[in-house]
mmCIF file of C-alpha atoms and ligand atoms in Angstrom:
data_model
loop_
_atom_site.group_PDB
_atom_site.id
_atom_site.type_symbol
_atom_site.label_atom_id
_atom_site.label_comp_id
_atom_site.label_asym_id
_atom_site.label_seq_id
_atom_site.Cartn_x
_atom_site.Cartn_y
_atom_site.Cartn_z
ATOM 1 C CA MET A 1 -19.027 -3.770 11.652
ATOM 2 C CA LYS A 2 -15.200 -4.056 12.528
ATOM 3 C CA VAL A 3 -12.687 -3.996 9.426
ATOM 4 C CA ARG A 4 -10.433 -7.248 9.973
ATOM 5 C CA LYS A 5 -9.064 -7.980 6.511
ATOM 6 C CA ALA A 6 -7.046 -6.118 4.001
ATOM 7 C CA ALA A 7 -6.191 -6.949 0.357
ATOM 8 C CA PHE A 8 -2.587 -6.649 -0.688
ATOM 9 C CA PRO A 9 -2.411 -6.547 -4.484
ATOM 10 C CA ALA A 10 1.433 -7.827 -5.287
ATOM 11 C CA ALA A 11 1.216 -9.248 -8.824
ATOM 12 C CA GLY A 12 2.611 -6.290 -10.443
ATOM 13 C CA LEU A 13 5.763 -6.970 -12.586
ATOM 14 C CA GLY A 14 8.039 -4.355 -10.965
ATOM 15 C CA THR A 15 9.522 -3.125 -14.598
ATOM 16 C CA ARG A 16 10.329 0.239 -12.955
ATOM 17 C CA PHE A 17 13.039 -1.490 -11.032
ATOM 18 C CA LEU A 18 14.595 -3.927 -13.662
ATOM 19 C CA PRO A 19 17.038 -5.576 -13.548
ATOM 20 C CA ALA A 20 16.809 -5.943 -9.601
ATOM 21 C CA THR A 21 13.094 -7.178 -10.021
ATOM 22 C CA LYS A 22 13.969 -9.873 -12.521
ATOM 23 C CA ALA A 23 14.015 -12.709 -10.234
ATOM 24 C CA GLN A 24 12.883 -10.954 -7.001
ATOM 25 C CA PRO A 25 9.577 -9.381 -6.207
ATOM 26 C CA LYS A 26 9.786 -5.756 -6.011
ATOM 27 C CA GLU A 27 7.784 -5.831 -2.961
ATOM 28 C CA MET A 28 10.884 -7.488 -1.320
ATOM 29 C CA LEU A 29 13.087 -4.558 -2.114
ATOM 30 C CA PRO A 30 14.436 -3.284 1.134
ATOM 31 C CA LEU A 31 14.355 0.132 2.696
ATOM 32 C CA VAL A 32 17.201 0.234 4.650
ATOM 33 C CA ASP A 33 16.938 -3.511 5.944
ATOM 34 C CA LYS A 34 13.329 -4.275 5.819
ATOM 35 C CA PRO A 35 11.257 -5.300 2.747
ATOM 36 C CA LEU A 36 8.711 -2.860 1.413
ATOM 37 C CA ILE A 37 6.092 -5.025 1.969
ATOM 38 C CA GLN A 38 6.661 -5.564 5.646
ATOM 39 C CA TYR A 39 6.103 -1.712 6.114
ATOM 40 C CA ALA A 40 2.363 -1.945 4.718
ATOM 41 C CA VAL A 41 1.905 -5.065 6.585
ATOM 42 C CA GLU A 42 2.964 -3.551 10.008
ATOM 43 C CA GLU A 43 0.845 -0.584 9.116
ATOM 44 C CA ALA A 44 -2.116 -3.028 8.576
ATOM 45 C CA ILE A 45 -1.491 -4.724 12.195
ATOM 46 C CA ASP A 46 -0.708 -1.344 13.727
ATOM 47 C CA SER A 47 -4.386 -0.160 12.281
ATOM 48 C CA GLY A 48 -6.226 -3.083 13.789
ATOM 49 C CA ILE A 49 -6.172 -5.487 11.091
ATOM 50 C CA ASP A 50 -6.181 -9.136 11.652
ATOM 51 C CA ASN A 51 -6.131 -10.951 8.329
ATOM 52 C CA ILE A 52 -3.904 -10.187 5.212
ATOM 53 C CA ILE A 53 -4.693 -11.570 2.113
ATOM 54 C CA ILE A 54 -1.742 -10.966 -0.537
ATOM 55 C CA ILE A 55 -2.704 -11.328 -4.225
ATOM 56 C CA THR A 56 0.566 -12.640 -5.710
ATOM 57 C CA GLY A 57 1.565 -13.740 -9.080
ATOM 58 C CA ARG A 58 4.361 -16.058 -10.707
ATOM 59 C CA GLY A 59 7.906 -15.163 -9.323
ATOM 60 C CA LYS A 60 6.462 -13.833 -6.002
ATOM 61 C CA ASN A 61 7.265 -16.750 -3.831
ATOM 62 C CA ALA A 62 9.812 -14.763 -1.692
ATOM 63 C CA ILE A 63 6.928 -12.982 -0.334
ATOM 64 C CA GLU A 64 5.452 -15.984 1.217
ATOM 65 C CA ASP A 65 8.922 -17.331 2.510
ATOM 66 C CA HIS A 66 9.408 -13.963 3.843
ATOM 67 C CA PHE A 67 6.525 -14.344 6.424
ATOM 68 C CA ASP A 68 6.988 -18.203 7.000
ATOM 69 C CA VAL A 69 8.926 -19.672 9.689
ATOM 70 C CA SER A 70 12.716 -20.328 8.611
ATOM 71 C CA PHE A 71 13.627 -23.169 10.903
ATOM 72 C CA GLU A 72 17.159 -23.687 9.484
ATOM 73 C CA LEU A 73 18.115 -19.849 9.949
ATOM 74 C CA GLU A 74 16.346 -19.880 13.608
ATOM 75 C CA LYS A 75 18.464 -22.875 14.295
ATOM 76 C CA ILE A 76 21.556 -21.240 13.276
ATOM 77 C CA LEU A 77 20.932 -17.880 15.246
ATOM 78 C CA GLU A 78 19.790 -19.841 18.133
ATOM 79 C CA GLN A 79 23.357 -21.758 18.046
ATOM 80 C CA ARG A 80 25.059 -18.694 17.886
ATOM 81 C CA GLY A 81 23.344 -16.941 20.334
ATOM 82 C CA GLU A 82 22.450 -14.177 18.166
ATOM 83 C CA THR A 83 19.196 -13.532 20.347
ATOM 84 C CA GLU A 84 18.252 -10.377 18.894
ATOM 85 C CA LEU A 85 18.604 -11.188 15.299
ATOM 86 C CA LEU A 86 16.442 -14.215 16.361
ATOM 87 C CA ALA A 87 13.660 -12.380 17.736
ATOM 88 C CA ILE A 88 13.480 -10.262 14.651
ATOM 89 C CA VAL A 89 13.267 -13.201 12.350
ATOM 90 C CA LYS A 90 10.787 -14.760 14.467
ATOM 91 C CA ASP A 91 8.546 -11.830 14.860
ATOM 92 C CA ILE A 92 8.073 -11.671 11.060
ATOM 93 C CA SER A 93 6.253 -15.092 10.915
ATOM 94 C CA ASP A 94 4.363 -14.601 14.169
ATOM 95 C CA MET A 95 3.123 -11.190 12.834
ATOM 96 C CA ILE A 96 -0.452 -11.809 11.435
ATOM 97 C CA ASN A 97 -2.522 -14.551 9.681
ATOM 98 C CA LEU A 98 -1.750 -14.228 6.316
ATOM 99 C CA SER A 99 -3.498 -15.988 3.074
ATOM 100 C CA TYR A 100 -2.477 -15.802 -0.526
ATOM 101 C CA VAL A 101 -4.190 -15.885 -3.777
ATOM 102 C CA ARG A 102 -2.691 -16.224 -7.221
ATOM 103 C CA GLN A 103 -3.608 -13.472 -9.855
ATOM 104 C CA LYS A 104 -2.637 -15.404 -13.080
ATOM 105 C CA GLU A 105 -2.227 -12.411 -15.320
ATOM 106 C CA ALA A 106 -1.334 -8.811 -13.940
ATOM 107 C CA LEU A 107 -4.749 -7.331 -15.241
ATOM 108 C CA GLY A 108 -4.819 -4.396 -12.782
ATOM 109 C CA ILE A 109 -5.922 -3.633 -9.207
ATOM 110 C CA GLY A 110 -9.601 -4.126 -9.839
ATOM 111 C CA HIS A 111 -8.754 -7.369 -11.244
ATOM 112 C CA ALA A 112 -6.603 -8.551 -8.194
ATOM 113 C CA LEU A 113 -9.652 -7.650 -5.931
ATOM 114 C CA LEU A 114 -11.853 -9.750 -8.082
ATOM 115 C CA THR A 115 -9.369 -12.670 -7.691
ATOM 116 C CA ALA A 116 -9.447 -12.442 -3.734
ATOM 117 C CA ARG A 117 -13.253 -11.827 -3.508
ATOM 118 C CA GLU A 118 -14.045 -15.334 -2.011
ATOM 119 C CA LEU A 119 -11.365 -14.851 0.593
ATOM 120 C CA ILE A 120 -12.689 -11.205 1.471
ATOM 121 C CA GLY A 121 -16.211 -12.274 1.649
ATOM 122 C CA ASP A 122 -18.950 -10.119 2.413
ATOM 123 C CA GLN A 123 -17.512 -7.641 4.685
ATOM 124 C CA PRO A 124 -15.670 -4.077 4.565
ATOM 125 C CA PHE A 125 -12.001 -4.527 4.012
ATOM 126 C CA ALA A 126 -8.885 -2.414 3.270
ATOM 127 C CA CYS A 127 -6.820 -2.271 0.468
ATOM 128 C CA PHE A 128 -3.165 -1.474 0.694
ATOM 129 C CA LEU A 129 -0.842 -0.642 -2.478
ATOM 130 C CA GLY A 130 2.621 -1.390 -1.061
ATOM 131 C CA ASP A 131 4.267 0.926 -3.257
ATOM 132 C CA ASP A 132 3.260 3.881 -1.312
ATOM 133 C CA ILE A 133 4.987 3.933 2.146
ATOM 134 C CA ILE A 134 3.523 6.158 4.672
ATOM 135 C CA ASP A 135 5.134 7.483 7.501
ATOM 136 C CA SER A 136 2.864 9.009 10.267
ATOM 137 C CA ASP A 137 2.182 9.291 13.897
ATOM 138 C CA ILE A 138 -1.327 7.807 13.574
ATOM 139 C CA PRO A 139 -1.255 5.033 10.717
ATOM 140 C CA CYS A 140 -2.622 6.007 7.826
ATOM 141 C CA THR A 141 -5.160 3.052 7.349
ATOM 142 C CA ARG A 142 -6.140 3.720 11.075
ATOM 143 C CA GLN A 143 -6.847 7.474 10.118
ATOM 144 C CA LEU A 144 -9.140 6.129 7.213
ATOM 145 C CA LEU A 145 -10.983 3.546 9.659
ATOM 146 C CA ASN A 146 -11.713 6.348 12.020
ATOM 147 C CA VAL A 147 -13.860 8.221 8.892
ATOM 148 C CA PHE A 148 -15.062 4.836 7.749
ATOM 149 C CA TYR A 149 -16.666 3.899 11.230
ATOM 150 C CA GLU A 150 -18.028 7.267 11.326
ATOM 151 C CA LYS A 151 -19.569 7.459 7.767
ATOM 152 C CA GLN A 152 -20.029 3.758 6.949
ATOM 153 C CA HIS A 153 -18.943 4.367 3.313
ATOM 154 C CA PRO A 154 -15.925 3.751 1.414
ATOM 155 C CA VAL A 155 -12.765 5.771 2.092
ATOM 156 C CA VAL A 156 -9.958 6.535 -0.151
ATOM 157 C CA ALA A 157 -6.492 8.268 1.175
ATOM 158 C CA ILE A 158 -5.793 11.545 -0.963
ATOM 159 C CA GLU A 159 -3.146 13.841 -1.333
ATOM 160 C CA GLU A 160 -2.226 17.085 -3.229
ATOM 161 C CA VAL A 161 0.137 16.322 -6.022
ATOM 162 C CA ASP A 162 1.992 18.567 -8.176
ATOM 163 C CA PRO A 163 -0.273 19.474 -11.260
ATOM 164 C CA GLU A 164 2.333 17.970 -13.588
ATOM 165 C CA LYS A 165 1.743 14.637 -12.037
ATOM 166 C CA VAL A 166 -1.752 14.143 -12.217
ATOM 167 C CA SER A 167 -1.649 11.549 -14.971
ATOM 168 C CA SER A 168 0.295 9.008 -12.479
ATOM 169 C CA TYR A 169 -2.773 8.827 -10.411
ATOM 170 C CA GLY A 170 -6.416 8.427 -9.532
ATOM 171 C CA ILE A 171 -7.773 12.108 -9.289
ATOM 172 C CA ILE A 172 -10.848 12.932 -7.498
ATOM 173 C CA ALA A 173 -13.194 16.002 -7.474
ATOM 174 C CA GLY A 174 -15.312 16.445 -4.237
ATOM 175 C CA LYS A 175 -16.442 19.058 -1.744
ATOM 176 C CA GLU A 176 -14.958 19.517 1.328
ATOM 177 C CA VAL A 177 -17.295 18.323 4.321
ATOM 178 C CA GLY A 178 -14.848 18.430 7.230
ATOM 179 C CA ASP A 179 -11.254 18.927 8.057
ATOM 180 C CA GLY A 180 -9.385 17.385 5.221
ATOM 181 C CA LEU A 181 -12.553 15.285 4.521
ATOM 182 C CA TYR A 182 -14.247 15.276 0.957
ATOM 183 C CA GLU A 183 -17.260 13.839 -0.412
ATOM 184 C CA ILE A 184 -16.226 12.523 -3.753
ATOM 185 C CA THR A 185 -18.206 13.729 -6.853
ATOM 186 C CA ASP A 186 -16.257 12.113 -9.564
ATOM 187 C CA MET A 187 -12.920 10.342 -10.083
ATOM 188 C CA ILE A 188 -10.805 9.541 -13.060
ATOM 189 C CA GLU A 189 -8.028 7.265 -13.489
ATOM 190 C CA LYS A 190 -4.874 8.920 -14.796
ATOM 191 C CA PRO A 191 -6.111 11.833 -16.288
ATOM 192 C CA SER A 192 -4.069 14.356 -18.840
ATOM 193 C CA ARG A 193 -3.455 17.781 -17.088
ATOM 194 C CA GLU A 194 -6.170 19.157 -19.111
ATOM 195 C CA GLU A 195 -8.876 16.350 -18.014
ATOM 196 C CA ALA A 196 -8.044 16.374 -14.364
ATOM 197 C CA PRO A 197 -10.606 18.222 -12.332
ATOM 198 C CA THR A 198 -8.187 18.583 -9.431
ATOM 199 C CA ASN A 199 -4.936 17.877 -8.240
ATOM 200 C CA LEU A 200 -6.281 15.574 -5.442
ATOM 201 C CA ALA A 201 -4.509 12.199 -5.930
ATOM 202 C CA ILE A 202 -5.680 8.529 -4.527
ATOM 203 C CA ILE A 203 -2.819 7.300 -2.760
ATOM 204 C CA GLY A 204 -2.767 3.520 -2.388
ATOM 205 C CA ARG A 205 -4.824 3.083 0.841
ATOM 206 C CA TYR A 206 -8.541 2.272 0.597
ATOM 207 C CA ILE A 207 -11.185 1.078 2.992
ATOM 208 C CA LEU A 208 -13.806 -0.574 0.638
ATOM 209 C CA THR A 209 -17.280 -2.308 0.657
ATOM 210 C CA PRO A 210 -18.306 -5.614 -0.756
ATOM 211 C CA ASP A 211 -20.586 -3.927 -3.060
ATOM 212 C CA LEU A 212 -17.538 -3.000 -5.043
ATOM 213 C CA PHE A 213 -17.183 -6.322 -6.511
ATOM 214 C CA GLU A 214 -20.335 -6.013 -8.352
ATOM 215 C CA MET A 215 -18.944 -2.737 -10.057
ATOM 216 C CA LEU A 216 -15.712 -4.258 -10.787
ATOM 217 C CA GLU A 217 -17.530 -7.073 -12.533
ATOM 218 C CA GLN A 218 -19.404 -4.369 -14.748
ATOM 219 C CA VAL A 219 -16.591 -1.953 -15.327
ATOM 220 C CA GLY A 220 -14.496 -4.323 -17.546
ATOM 221 C CA LYS A 221 -11.230 -3.657 -19.110
ATOM 222 C CA ASP A 222 -9.684 -0.306 -19.939
ATOM 223 C CA ALA A 223 -7.818 0.723 -22.979
ATOM 224 C CA LYS A 224 -4.621 -0.999 -21.559
ATOM 225 C CA GLY A 225 -6.673 -4.217 -21.281
ATOM 226 C CA GLU A 226 -6.973 -3.704 -17.071
ATOM 227 C CA ILE A 227 -9.577 -3.461 -14.431
ATOM 228 C CA GLN A 228 -9.072 -0.332 -12.759
ATOM 229 C CA LEU A 229 -10.117 0.244 -9.026
ATOM 230 C CA THR A 230 -10.712 3.752 -9.845
ATOM 231 C CA ASN A 231 -13.275 2.989 -12.436
ATOM 232 C CA GLY A 232 -15.194 0.568 -10.050
ATOM 233 C CA LEU A 233 -15.498 3.066 -7.455
ATOM 234 C CA LYS A 234 -16.538 5.766 -10.106
ATOM 235 C CA LEU A 235 -19.441 3.438 -10.672
ATOM 236 C CA LEU A 236 -20.107 2.631 -7.306
ATOM 237 C CA LEU A 237 -20.147 6.460 -6.515
ATOM 238 C CA LYS A 238 -23.762 6.428 -8.372
ATOM 239 C CA GLN A 239 -25.127 4.103 -5.583
ATOM 240 C CA ARG A 240 -23.628 5.418 -2.511
ATOM 241 C CA PRO A 241 -21.288 8.098 -1.265
ATOM 242 C CA ILE A 242 -17.376 7.803 -1.226
ATOM 243 C CA PHE A 243 -15.204 9.779 0.706
ATOM 244 C CA GLY A 244 -11.717 10.963 0.472
ATOM 245 C CA TYR A 245 -9.313 11.742 3.180
ATOM 246 C CA LYS A 246 -6.236 13.857 3.314
ATOM 247 C CA PHE A 247 -4.365 11.765 5.582
ATOM 248 C CA ARG A 248 -1.601 13.262 8.150
ATOM 249 C CA GLY A 249 1.594 11.788 7.422
ATOM 250 C CA THR A 250 4.334 11.853 4.565
ATOM 251 C CA ARG A 251 4.116 9.363 1.822
ATOM 252 C CA TYR A 252 6.904 7.977 -0.306
ATOM 253 C CA ASP A 253 6.289 6.597 -3.823
ATOM 254 C CA ALA A 254 8.691 3.733 -3.410
ATOM 255 C CA GLY A 255 7.358 2.519 -6.870
ATOM 256 C CA ASN A 256 9.522 4.821 -8.846
ATOM 257 C CA LYS A 257 13.285 5.047 -8.490
ATOM 258 C CA LEU A 258 13.691 8.623 -7.144
ATOM 259 C CA GLY A 259 10.819 8.152 -4.384
ATOM 260 C CA PHE A 260 12.523 4.750 -3.452
ATOM 261 C CA LEU A 261 15.803 6.806 -2.668
ATOM 262 C CA LYS A 262 14.260 9.511 -0.795
ATOM 263 C CA ALA A 263 12.448 7.003 1.510
ATOM 264 C CA THR A 264 15.731 5.186 1.929
ATOM 265 C CA VAL A 265 17.665 8.216 3.118
ATOM 266 C CA GLU A 266 14.870 9.521 5.274
ATOM 267 C CA PHE A 267 14.233 6.184 6.927
ATOM 268 C CA ALA A 268 18.039 5.635 7.627
ATOM 269 C CA LEU A 269 18.292 9.110 9.133
ATOM 270 C CA LYS A 270 15.534 8.013 11.715
ATOM 271 C CA ARG A 271 17.184 4.954 12.363
ATOM 272 C CA LYS A 272 18.806 4.916 16.144
ATOM 273 C CA ASP A 273 21.694 2.436 15.060
ATOM 274 C CA LEU A 274 22.299 4.063 11.832
ATOM 275 C CA GLY A 275 20.902 7.861 11.779
ATOM 276 C CA GLU A 276 23.898 9.673 13.311
ATOM 277 C CA SER A 277 26.666 8.193 11.349
ATOM 278 C CA PHE A 278 24.651 8.546 8.259
ATOM 279 C CA ARG A 279 23.962 12.225 8.662
ATOM 280 C CA LYS A 280 27.638 12.765 9.117
ATOM 281 C CA TYR A 281 28.294 11.090 5.914
ATOM 282 C CA LEU A 282 25.561 13.013 4.064
ATOM 283 C CA LEU A 283 26.936 16.406 5.457
ATOM 284 C CA SER A 284 30.510 15.361 4.282
ATOM 285 C CA LEU A 285 29.208 15.179 0.761
ATOM 286 C CA LYS A 286 29.450 18.879 0.155
ATOM 287 C CA LEU A 287 26.730 18.795 -2.102
ATOM 288 C CA GLN A 288 26.047 22.276 -3.766
HETATM 289 C C1 G1P B 301 -2.387 3.068 -8.621
HETATM 290 C C2 G1P B 301 -3.896 3.491 -8.803
HETATM 291 C C3 G1P B 301 -4.100 4.889 -8.812
HETATM 292 C C4 G1P B 301 -3.462 5.254 -7.502
HETATM 293 C C5 G1P B 301 -2.056 4.774 -7.461
HETATM 294 C C6 G1P B 301 -1.519 5.244 -5.980
HETATM 295 O O1 G1P B 301 -1.694 3.410 -9.839
HETATM 296 O O2 G1P B 301 -4.346 2.932 -10.114
HETATM 297 O O3 G1P B 301 -5.489 5.373 -8.826
HETATM 298 O O4 G1P B 301 -3.481 7.203 -7.521
HETATM 299 O O5 G1P B 301 -2.065 3.582 -7.604
HETATM 300 O O6 G1P B 301 -0.147 5.167 -5.700
HETATM 301 P P1 G1P B 301 -0.283 2.600 -10.152
HETATM 302 O O7 G1P B 301 0.695 3.437 -9.108
HETATM 303 O O8 G1P B 301 -0.442 1.056 -9.637
HETATM 304 O O9 G1P B 301 -0.126 2.910 -11.785
#
């Protein structure tokens, strides 16, 4: 069955970027000149997804406005003959079919997915956590879908992380059954370094199946009062295989300040219109 839909949990409060996120969703912070969420939406489109469900919360209206038609702006750009800018603005609203559902309280990614259950329906779907920005030749989600179409079981993106950082991630244990492909035997959300079975971390791209929803209903809230996707998947593991795939590409954790800065520098260096002058500027800094 073709995966047509993607869920984007986007109700988080963005406390790591305060005060910038006091009156603006963190998903709208720009990497160079494009909001974070647009990178993930473009990855979804390039992976063959044709329906995106964004799970929003209070104060997130700017996301809806961003992907909507902006009559006034389009008219002004047209009058001024700014054809290139006009095309950029129009392309965004023409991009893809988007729906929105409100998560009334930020109770975790698992809870966000349950909120979108009706819209997702009884079919496999992709899940994107927009803090993870992935730069790759083949879109990360496309890579996961290739595994999904072969195995017909859920697939999560994984990456080796510094053992000191395991407590920031969902961590898997598994046996390698192919090139970069692991059949998962266990998973644990944000373990201490001692508890972590490996340093293979789940990155924010998933291909999920609708039987996950039952599991999310069952797991209930964790100590923080959140329904964790990792815990739902761990329960599902008792019923069917789940795979982890070491995707090819570079991941930036744009959800923290250092990761955001690194992504900004690297994306700016890659830009045709900016790269050369930005490189010159960086070289002139004479850093030691
Ligand atoms: C979430 C997930 C975690 C995953 C991480 C990837 O954590 O709960 O399992 O490893 O995303 O970025 P968060 O970053 O929301 O704390």
